[in-house]
Short mmCIF file of C-alpha atoms in Angstrom, two decimals:
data_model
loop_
_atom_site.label_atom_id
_atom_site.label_comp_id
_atom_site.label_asym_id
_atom_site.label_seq_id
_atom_site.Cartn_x
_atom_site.Cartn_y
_atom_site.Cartn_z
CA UNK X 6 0.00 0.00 0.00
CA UNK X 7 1.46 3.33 -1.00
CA UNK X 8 0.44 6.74 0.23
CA UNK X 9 -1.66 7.47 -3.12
CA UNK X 10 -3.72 4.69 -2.14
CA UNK X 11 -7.32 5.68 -1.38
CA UNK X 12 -8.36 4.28 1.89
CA UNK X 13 -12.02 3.07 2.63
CA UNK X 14 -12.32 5.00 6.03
CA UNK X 15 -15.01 4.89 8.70
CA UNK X 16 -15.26 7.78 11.46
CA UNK X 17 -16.89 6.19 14.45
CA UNK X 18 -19.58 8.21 16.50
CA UNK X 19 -22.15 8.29 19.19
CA UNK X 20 -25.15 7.59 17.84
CA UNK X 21 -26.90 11.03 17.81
CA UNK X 22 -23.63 13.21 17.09
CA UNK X 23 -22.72 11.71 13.87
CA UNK X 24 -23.54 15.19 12.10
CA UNK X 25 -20.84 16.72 14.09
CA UNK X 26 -18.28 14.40 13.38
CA UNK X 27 -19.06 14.93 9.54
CA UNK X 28 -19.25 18.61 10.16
CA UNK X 29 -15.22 18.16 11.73
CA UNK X 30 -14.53 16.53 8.52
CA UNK X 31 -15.24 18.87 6.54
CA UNK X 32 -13.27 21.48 8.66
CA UNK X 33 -10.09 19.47 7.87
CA UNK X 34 -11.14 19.39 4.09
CA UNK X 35 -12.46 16.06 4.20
CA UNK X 36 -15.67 15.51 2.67
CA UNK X 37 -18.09 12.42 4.13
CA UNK X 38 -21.50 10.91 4.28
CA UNK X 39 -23.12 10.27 7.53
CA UNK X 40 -24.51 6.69 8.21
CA UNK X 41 -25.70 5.58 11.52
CA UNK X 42 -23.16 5.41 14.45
CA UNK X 43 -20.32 7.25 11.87
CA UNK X 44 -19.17 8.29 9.05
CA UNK X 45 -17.54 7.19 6.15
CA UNK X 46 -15.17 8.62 3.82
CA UNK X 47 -12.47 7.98 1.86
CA UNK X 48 -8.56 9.29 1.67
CA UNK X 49 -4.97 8.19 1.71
CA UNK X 50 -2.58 8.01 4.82
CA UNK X 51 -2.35 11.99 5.69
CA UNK X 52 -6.14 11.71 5.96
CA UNK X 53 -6.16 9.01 7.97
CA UNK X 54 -3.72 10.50 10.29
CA UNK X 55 -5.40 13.86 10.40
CA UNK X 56 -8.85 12.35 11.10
CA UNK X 57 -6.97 10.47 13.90
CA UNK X 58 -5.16 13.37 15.50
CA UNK X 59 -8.41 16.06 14.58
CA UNK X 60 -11.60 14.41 15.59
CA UNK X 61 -12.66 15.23 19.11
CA UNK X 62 -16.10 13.70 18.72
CA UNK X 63 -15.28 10.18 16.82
CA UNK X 64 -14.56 7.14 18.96
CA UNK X 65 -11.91 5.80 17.21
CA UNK X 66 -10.95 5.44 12.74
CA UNK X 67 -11.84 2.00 11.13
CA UNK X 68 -9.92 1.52 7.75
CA UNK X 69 -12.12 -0.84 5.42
CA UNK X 70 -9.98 -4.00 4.52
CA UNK X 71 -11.85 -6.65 3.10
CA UNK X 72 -15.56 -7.13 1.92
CA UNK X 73 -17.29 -10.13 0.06
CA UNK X 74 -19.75 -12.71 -0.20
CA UNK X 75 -19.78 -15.52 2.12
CA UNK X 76 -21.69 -18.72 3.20
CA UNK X 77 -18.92 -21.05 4.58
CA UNK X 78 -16.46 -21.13 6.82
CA UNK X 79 -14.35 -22.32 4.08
CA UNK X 80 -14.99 -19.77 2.07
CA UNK X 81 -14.00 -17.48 4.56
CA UNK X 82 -11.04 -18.85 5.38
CA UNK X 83 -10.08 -18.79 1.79
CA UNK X 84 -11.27 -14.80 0.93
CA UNK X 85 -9.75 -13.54 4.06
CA UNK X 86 -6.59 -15.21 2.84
CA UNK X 87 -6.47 -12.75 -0.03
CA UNK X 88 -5.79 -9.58 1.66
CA UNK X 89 -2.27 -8.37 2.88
CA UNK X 90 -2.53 -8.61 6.46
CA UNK X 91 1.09 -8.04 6.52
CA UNK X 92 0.58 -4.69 6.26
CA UNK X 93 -0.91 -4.29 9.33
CA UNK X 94 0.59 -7.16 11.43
CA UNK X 95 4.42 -7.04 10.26
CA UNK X 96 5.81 -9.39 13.33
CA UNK X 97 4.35 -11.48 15.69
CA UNK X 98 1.16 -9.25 16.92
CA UNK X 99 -1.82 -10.46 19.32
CA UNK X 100 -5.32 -9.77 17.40
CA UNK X 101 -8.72 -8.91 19.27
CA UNK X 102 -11.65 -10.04 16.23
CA UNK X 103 -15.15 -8.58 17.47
CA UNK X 104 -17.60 -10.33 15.50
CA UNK X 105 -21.33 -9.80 14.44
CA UNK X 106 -23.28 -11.76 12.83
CA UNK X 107 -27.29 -10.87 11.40
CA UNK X 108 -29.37 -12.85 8.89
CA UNK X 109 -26.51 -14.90 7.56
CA UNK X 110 -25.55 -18.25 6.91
CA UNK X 111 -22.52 -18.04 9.40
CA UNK X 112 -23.89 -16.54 12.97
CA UNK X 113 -21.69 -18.02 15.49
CA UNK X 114 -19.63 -15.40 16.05
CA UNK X 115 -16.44 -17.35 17.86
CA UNK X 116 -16.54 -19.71 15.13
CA UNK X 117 -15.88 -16.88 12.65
CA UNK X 118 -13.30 -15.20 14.26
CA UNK X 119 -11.57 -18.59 14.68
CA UNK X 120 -12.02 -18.87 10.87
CA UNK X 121 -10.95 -15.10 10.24
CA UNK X 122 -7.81 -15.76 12.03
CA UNK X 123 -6.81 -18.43 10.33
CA UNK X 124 -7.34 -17.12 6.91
CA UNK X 125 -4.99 -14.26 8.86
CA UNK X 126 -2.25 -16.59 9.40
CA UNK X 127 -2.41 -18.81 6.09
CA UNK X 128 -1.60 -15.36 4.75
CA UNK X 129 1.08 -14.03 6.98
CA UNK X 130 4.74 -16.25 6.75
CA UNK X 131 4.54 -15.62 10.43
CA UNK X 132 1.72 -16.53 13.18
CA UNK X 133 -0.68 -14.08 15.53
CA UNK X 134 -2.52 -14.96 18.39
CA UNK X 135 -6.20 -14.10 20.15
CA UNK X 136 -5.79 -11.43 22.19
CA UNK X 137 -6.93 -12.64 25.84
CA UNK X 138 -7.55 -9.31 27.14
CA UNK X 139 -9.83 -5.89 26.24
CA UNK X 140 -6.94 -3.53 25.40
CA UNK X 141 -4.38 -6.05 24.06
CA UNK X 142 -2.94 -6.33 20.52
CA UNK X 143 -4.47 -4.73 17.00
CA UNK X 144 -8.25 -4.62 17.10
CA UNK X 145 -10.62 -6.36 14.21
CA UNK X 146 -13.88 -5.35 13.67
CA UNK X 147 -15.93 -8.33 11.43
CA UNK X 148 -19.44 -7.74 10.72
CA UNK X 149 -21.39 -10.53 8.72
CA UNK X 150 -25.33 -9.27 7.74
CA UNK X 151 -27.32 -10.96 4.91
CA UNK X 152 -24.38 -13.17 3.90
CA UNK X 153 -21.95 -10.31 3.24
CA UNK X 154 -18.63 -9.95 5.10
CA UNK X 155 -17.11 -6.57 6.20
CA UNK X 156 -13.70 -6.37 7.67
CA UNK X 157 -12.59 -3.88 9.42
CA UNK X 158 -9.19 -2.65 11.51
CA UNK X 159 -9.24 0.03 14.22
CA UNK X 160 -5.87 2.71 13.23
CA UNK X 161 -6.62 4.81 16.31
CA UNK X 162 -5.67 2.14 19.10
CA UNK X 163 -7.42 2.91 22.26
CA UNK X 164 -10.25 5.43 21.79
CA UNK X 165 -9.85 8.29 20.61
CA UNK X 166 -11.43 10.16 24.04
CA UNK X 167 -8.76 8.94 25.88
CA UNK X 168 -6.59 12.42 25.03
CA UNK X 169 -4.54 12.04 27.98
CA UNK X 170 -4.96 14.71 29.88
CA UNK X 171 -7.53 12.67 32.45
CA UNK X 172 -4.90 12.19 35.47
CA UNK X 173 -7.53 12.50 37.81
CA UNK X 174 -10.81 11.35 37.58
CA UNK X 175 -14.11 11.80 39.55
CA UNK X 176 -17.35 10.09 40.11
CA UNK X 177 -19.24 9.36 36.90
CA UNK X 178 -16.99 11.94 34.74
CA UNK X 179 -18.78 12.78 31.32
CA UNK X 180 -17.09 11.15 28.21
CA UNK X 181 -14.34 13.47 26.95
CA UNK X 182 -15.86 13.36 23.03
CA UNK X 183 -19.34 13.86 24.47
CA UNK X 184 -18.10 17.37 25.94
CA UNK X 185 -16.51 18.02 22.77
CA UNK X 186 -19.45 17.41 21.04
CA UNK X 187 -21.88 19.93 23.43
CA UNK X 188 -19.34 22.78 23.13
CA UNK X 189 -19.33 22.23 19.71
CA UNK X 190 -23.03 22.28 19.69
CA UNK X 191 -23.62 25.19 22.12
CA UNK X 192 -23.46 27.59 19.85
CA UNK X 193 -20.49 29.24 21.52
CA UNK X 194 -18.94 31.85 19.21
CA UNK X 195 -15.35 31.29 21.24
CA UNK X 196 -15.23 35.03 20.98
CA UNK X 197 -17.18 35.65 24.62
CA UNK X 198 -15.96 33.92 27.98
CA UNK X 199 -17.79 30.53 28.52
CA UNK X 200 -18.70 29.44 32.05
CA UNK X 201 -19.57 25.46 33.62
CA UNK X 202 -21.15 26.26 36.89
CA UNK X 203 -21.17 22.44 37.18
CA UNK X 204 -17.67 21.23 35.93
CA UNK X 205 -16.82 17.67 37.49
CA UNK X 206 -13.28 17.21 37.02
CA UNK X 207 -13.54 20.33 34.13
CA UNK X 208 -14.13 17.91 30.88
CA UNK X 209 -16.18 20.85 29.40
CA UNK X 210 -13.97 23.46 30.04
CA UNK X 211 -10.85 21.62 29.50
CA UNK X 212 -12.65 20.61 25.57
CA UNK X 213 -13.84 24.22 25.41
CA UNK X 214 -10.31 25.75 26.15
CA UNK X 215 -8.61 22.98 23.37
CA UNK X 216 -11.13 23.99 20.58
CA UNK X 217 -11.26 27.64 21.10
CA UNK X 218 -6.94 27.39 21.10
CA UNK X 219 -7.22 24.76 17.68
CA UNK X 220 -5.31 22.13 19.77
CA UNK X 221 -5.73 18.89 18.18
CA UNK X 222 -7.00 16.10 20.72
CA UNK X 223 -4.90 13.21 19.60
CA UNK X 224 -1.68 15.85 19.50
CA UNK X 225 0.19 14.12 22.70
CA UNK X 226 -0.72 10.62 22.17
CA UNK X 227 0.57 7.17 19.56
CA UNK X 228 -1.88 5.61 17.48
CA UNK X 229 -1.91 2.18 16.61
CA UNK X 230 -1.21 2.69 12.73
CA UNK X 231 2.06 3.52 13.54
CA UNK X 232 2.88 -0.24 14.06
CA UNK X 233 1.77 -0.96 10.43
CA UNK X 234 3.89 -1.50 7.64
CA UNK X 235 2.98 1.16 6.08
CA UNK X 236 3.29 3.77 8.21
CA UNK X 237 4.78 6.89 7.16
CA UNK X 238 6.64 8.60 9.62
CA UNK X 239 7.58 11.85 7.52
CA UNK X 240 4.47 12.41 6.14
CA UNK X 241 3.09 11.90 9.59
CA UNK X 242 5.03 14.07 11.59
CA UNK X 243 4.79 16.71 8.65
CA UNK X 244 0.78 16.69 9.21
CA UNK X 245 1.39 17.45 13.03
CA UNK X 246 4.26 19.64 12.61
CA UNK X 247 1.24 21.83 10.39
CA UNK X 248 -1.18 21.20 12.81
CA UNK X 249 0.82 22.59 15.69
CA UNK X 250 1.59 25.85 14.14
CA UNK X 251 -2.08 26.53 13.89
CA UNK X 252 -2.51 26.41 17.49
CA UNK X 253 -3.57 29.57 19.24
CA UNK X 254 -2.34 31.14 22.49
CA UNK X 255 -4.94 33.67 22.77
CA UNK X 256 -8.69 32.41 23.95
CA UNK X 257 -11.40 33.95 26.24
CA UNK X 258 -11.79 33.30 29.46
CA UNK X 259 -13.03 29.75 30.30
CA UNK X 260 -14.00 29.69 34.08
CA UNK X 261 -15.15 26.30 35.88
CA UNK X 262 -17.20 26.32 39.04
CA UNK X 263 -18.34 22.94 41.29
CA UNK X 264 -19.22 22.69 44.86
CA UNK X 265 -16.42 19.55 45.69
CA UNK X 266 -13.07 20.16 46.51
CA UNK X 267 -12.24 16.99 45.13
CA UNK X 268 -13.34 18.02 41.90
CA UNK X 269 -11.78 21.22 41.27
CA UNK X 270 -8.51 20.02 42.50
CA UNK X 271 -8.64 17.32 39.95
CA UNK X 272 -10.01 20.16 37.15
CA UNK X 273 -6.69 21.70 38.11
CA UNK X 274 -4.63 18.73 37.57
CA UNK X 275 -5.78 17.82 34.24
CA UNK X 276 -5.53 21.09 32.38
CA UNK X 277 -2.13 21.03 32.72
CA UNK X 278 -1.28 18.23 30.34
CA UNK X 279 -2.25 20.93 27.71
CA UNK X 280 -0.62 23.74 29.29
CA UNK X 281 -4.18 25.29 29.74
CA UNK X 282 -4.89 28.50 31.78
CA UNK X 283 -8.58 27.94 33.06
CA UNK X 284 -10.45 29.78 36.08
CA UNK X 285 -11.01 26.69 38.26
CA UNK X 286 -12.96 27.74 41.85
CA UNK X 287 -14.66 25.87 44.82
CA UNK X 288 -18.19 27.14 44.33
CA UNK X 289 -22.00 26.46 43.91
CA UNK X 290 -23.37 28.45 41.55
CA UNK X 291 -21.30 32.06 42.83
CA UNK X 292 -22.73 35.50 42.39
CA UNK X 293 -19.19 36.63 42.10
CA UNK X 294 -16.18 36.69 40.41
CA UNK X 295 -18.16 36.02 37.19
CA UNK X 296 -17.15 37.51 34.04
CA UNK X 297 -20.20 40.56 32.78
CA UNK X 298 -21.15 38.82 29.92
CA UNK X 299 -21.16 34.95 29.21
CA UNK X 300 -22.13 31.58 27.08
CA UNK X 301 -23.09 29.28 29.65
CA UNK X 302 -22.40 25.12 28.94
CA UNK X 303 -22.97 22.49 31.39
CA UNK X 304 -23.97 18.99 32.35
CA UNK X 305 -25.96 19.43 35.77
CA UNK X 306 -25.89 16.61 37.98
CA UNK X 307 -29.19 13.80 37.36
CA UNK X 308 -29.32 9.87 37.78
CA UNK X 309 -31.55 7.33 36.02
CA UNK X 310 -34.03 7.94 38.62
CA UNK X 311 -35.48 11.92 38.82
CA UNK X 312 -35.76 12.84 42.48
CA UNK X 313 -37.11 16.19 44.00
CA UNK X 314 -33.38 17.23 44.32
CA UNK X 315 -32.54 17.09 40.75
CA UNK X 316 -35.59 19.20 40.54
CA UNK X 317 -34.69 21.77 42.95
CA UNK X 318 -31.03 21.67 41.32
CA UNK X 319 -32.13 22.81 37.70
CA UNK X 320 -34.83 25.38 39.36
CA UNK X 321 -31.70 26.88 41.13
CA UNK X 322 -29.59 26.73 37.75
CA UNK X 323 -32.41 28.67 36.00
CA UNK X 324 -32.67 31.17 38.52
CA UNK X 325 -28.57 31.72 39.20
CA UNK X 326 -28.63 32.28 35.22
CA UNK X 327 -31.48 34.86 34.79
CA UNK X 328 -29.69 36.63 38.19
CA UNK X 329 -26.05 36.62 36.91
CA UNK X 330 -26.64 36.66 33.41
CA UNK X 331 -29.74 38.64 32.20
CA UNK X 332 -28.84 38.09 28.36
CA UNK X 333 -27.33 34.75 29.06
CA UNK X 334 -27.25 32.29 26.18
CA UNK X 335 -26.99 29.06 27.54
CA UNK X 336 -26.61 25.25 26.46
CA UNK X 337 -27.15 22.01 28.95
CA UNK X 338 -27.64 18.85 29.35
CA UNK X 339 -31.02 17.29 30.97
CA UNK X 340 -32.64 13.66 30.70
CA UNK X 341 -35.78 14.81 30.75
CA UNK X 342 -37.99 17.94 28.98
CA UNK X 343 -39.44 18.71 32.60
CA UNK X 344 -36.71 19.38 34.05
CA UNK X 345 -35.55 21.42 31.01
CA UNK X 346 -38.85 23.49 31.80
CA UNK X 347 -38.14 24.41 35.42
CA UNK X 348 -35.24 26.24 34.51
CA UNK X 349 -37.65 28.90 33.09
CA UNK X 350 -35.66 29.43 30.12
CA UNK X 351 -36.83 29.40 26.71
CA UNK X 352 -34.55 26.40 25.00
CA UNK X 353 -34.82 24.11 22.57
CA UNK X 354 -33.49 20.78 22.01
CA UNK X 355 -30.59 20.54 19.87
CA UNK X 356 -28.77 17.06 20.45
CA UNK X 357 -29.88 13.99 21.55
CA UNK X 358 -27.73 10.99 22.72
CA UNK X 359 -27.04 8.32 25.60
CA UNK X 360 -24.53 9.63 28.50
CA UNK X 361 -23.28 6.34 30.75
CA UNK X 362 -26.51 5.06 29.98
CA UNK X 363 -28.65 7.51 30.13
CA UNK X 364 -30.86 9.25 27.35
CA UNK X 365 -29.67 13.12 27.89
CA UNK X 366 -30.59 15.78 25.14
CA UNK X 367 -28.65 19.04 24.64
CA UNK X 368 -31.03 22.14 25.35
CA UNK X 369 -29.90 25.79 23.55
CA UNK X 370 -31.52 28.93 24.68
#
């Protein structure tokens, strides 16, 4: 495979923030189609290591290997044999094959990855092995529906959330792509200071702070394509060399606010693995210190199960807003319209998708 090669390339996403992840694309100069839980598109190696080191929303890059007809496991065997795995395992690799099967002919789904494998190996002059545990060796994703056989290789490595900067973690800590994906949603111009009255260990802020500077998510960490055969080191180092000089110094004022000390200490800690200035303070919802004029984002706190409190919590939020911020403009997250209504602020719903298992929509006003 040579860099002029067009790649067969598949963005993964939440379901419900696919358009974003398109709409990132496109802000890199790469054009895609939305499907559900992605999108695809095509390119050679620099856009599959800009999508990698660019995409704050996606959950990791799948590059398209192999896809045919099959019935039999013998079959299988023998078109997975085709394909030159050696690109992607050059030595002696471990292999984790996720498998599904739907309204096919072959449905048990450890029989075909026992078959995939081995139509792996009769390929390679050397041998891999099943991986024995989540996060070990190069990841396959096979998907078998109505008899025909996708194959599919993950070129990010671990997912693409994981930016790095997460030394310290609290309770129930919202998904680092998911935050991306509300700040990009807000509506925030990145021109006006943005405040999270409700930060957690300051994922919003932290996201808010790396788009408004340009700083590519996947900047600081390795990707798993650059154990291939292929990879390109030059051309790779080139893209991020690019990348880096586009980053900005200058942003607004990004202030985070939570009531546990526990919290804001590990806020603290984690912007600095981006060398991020951020106004991190000990407070529920303070009537000082606050900037004049402001975008509100947050994720309030909720469970599965509304109680009075979470009630009385987004009453509070509405009225802290109208009091701080007459002219506020506002986005946040609720998991459920009525307690979007006892805020008293005229939102709409703008994003919908699931949040550690919960069904949470994104309300503008």
């Amino acid at each position: 495979m040579e860099n002029k090669t067009v790649l067969k390339l598949f963005a993964v996403s939440q379901p419900g923030i696919e358009e974003i992840t398109l709409s990132e694309l496109e802000n890199i100069g790469i054009k895609g189609e939305v499907v559900p839980g992605g999108v695809e598109f095509r390119g050679g190696l620099r856009e599959l290591y800009l999508s990698n080191l660019c995409l704050r929303t996606a959950n990791r890059v799948l590059v398209r290997v192999a896809s045919f007809r099959v019935k039999t496991f013998a079959e299988l065997v023998k078109r997975i044999a085709r394909y030159p795995w050696d690109i992607y395992f050059p030595y002696f690799q471990k292999v984790k094959i996720r498998v599904t099967c739907k309204k096919s002919k072959l449905y048990h789904s450890d029989a075909v990855a026992e078959r995939v494998l081995k139509g792996i190996n009769n390929r390679l002059k050397h041998t891999i092995e099943k991986a024995k545990f989540e996060d070990e060796g190069t990841s396959l994703i096979v998907k078998i529906e109505n008899d025909f056989c996708t194959v599919s290789i993950n070129s990010s490595g671990k997912p693409l959330y994981k930016r790095g900067y997460r030394v310290v973690e609290t309770q129930a800590p919202l998904r680092e792509n998911l935050a991306a994906a509300i700040v990009l949603a807000s509506g925030w111009d990145r021109k006006i200071p943005l405040v999270d009255p409700f930060c957690g260990s300051g994922t919003i802020p932290i996201e808010a702070a790396m788009i408004a500077g340009n700083i590519p998510p996947g900047i600081k960490r390795k990707f798993a394509f650059m154990k291939w055969k292929n990879f390109d080191e030059t051309l790779f180092y080139s893209v991020k060399t690019e990348l880096e000089s586009r980053i900005k110094t200058e942003i607004p004022s990004i202030f985070g606010f939570d009531i546990s000390e526990n919290a804001i200490r590990a806020s603290v800690e984690n912007m600095k693995f981006f060398n991020l200035s951020i106004k991190f303070r000990k407070a529920s919802l303070p009537e000082n210190g606050l900037p004049e004029i402001a975008y509100v984002v947050t994720n309030p706190p909720y469970g599965k199960r509304i109680v009075a409190d979470t009630f009385s919590v987004y009453r509070r939020f509405g009225e802290w807003l109208r009091k701080s911020f007459p002219a506020v403009k506002v986005a946040f997250l609720s998991p459920d319209k009525k307690l979007a209504r006892v805020t008293g602020l005229k939102c709409r719903k703008v994003l919908t998708f699931s949040n550690g298992g919960i069904r949470v929509s994104l309300y503008r006003g």
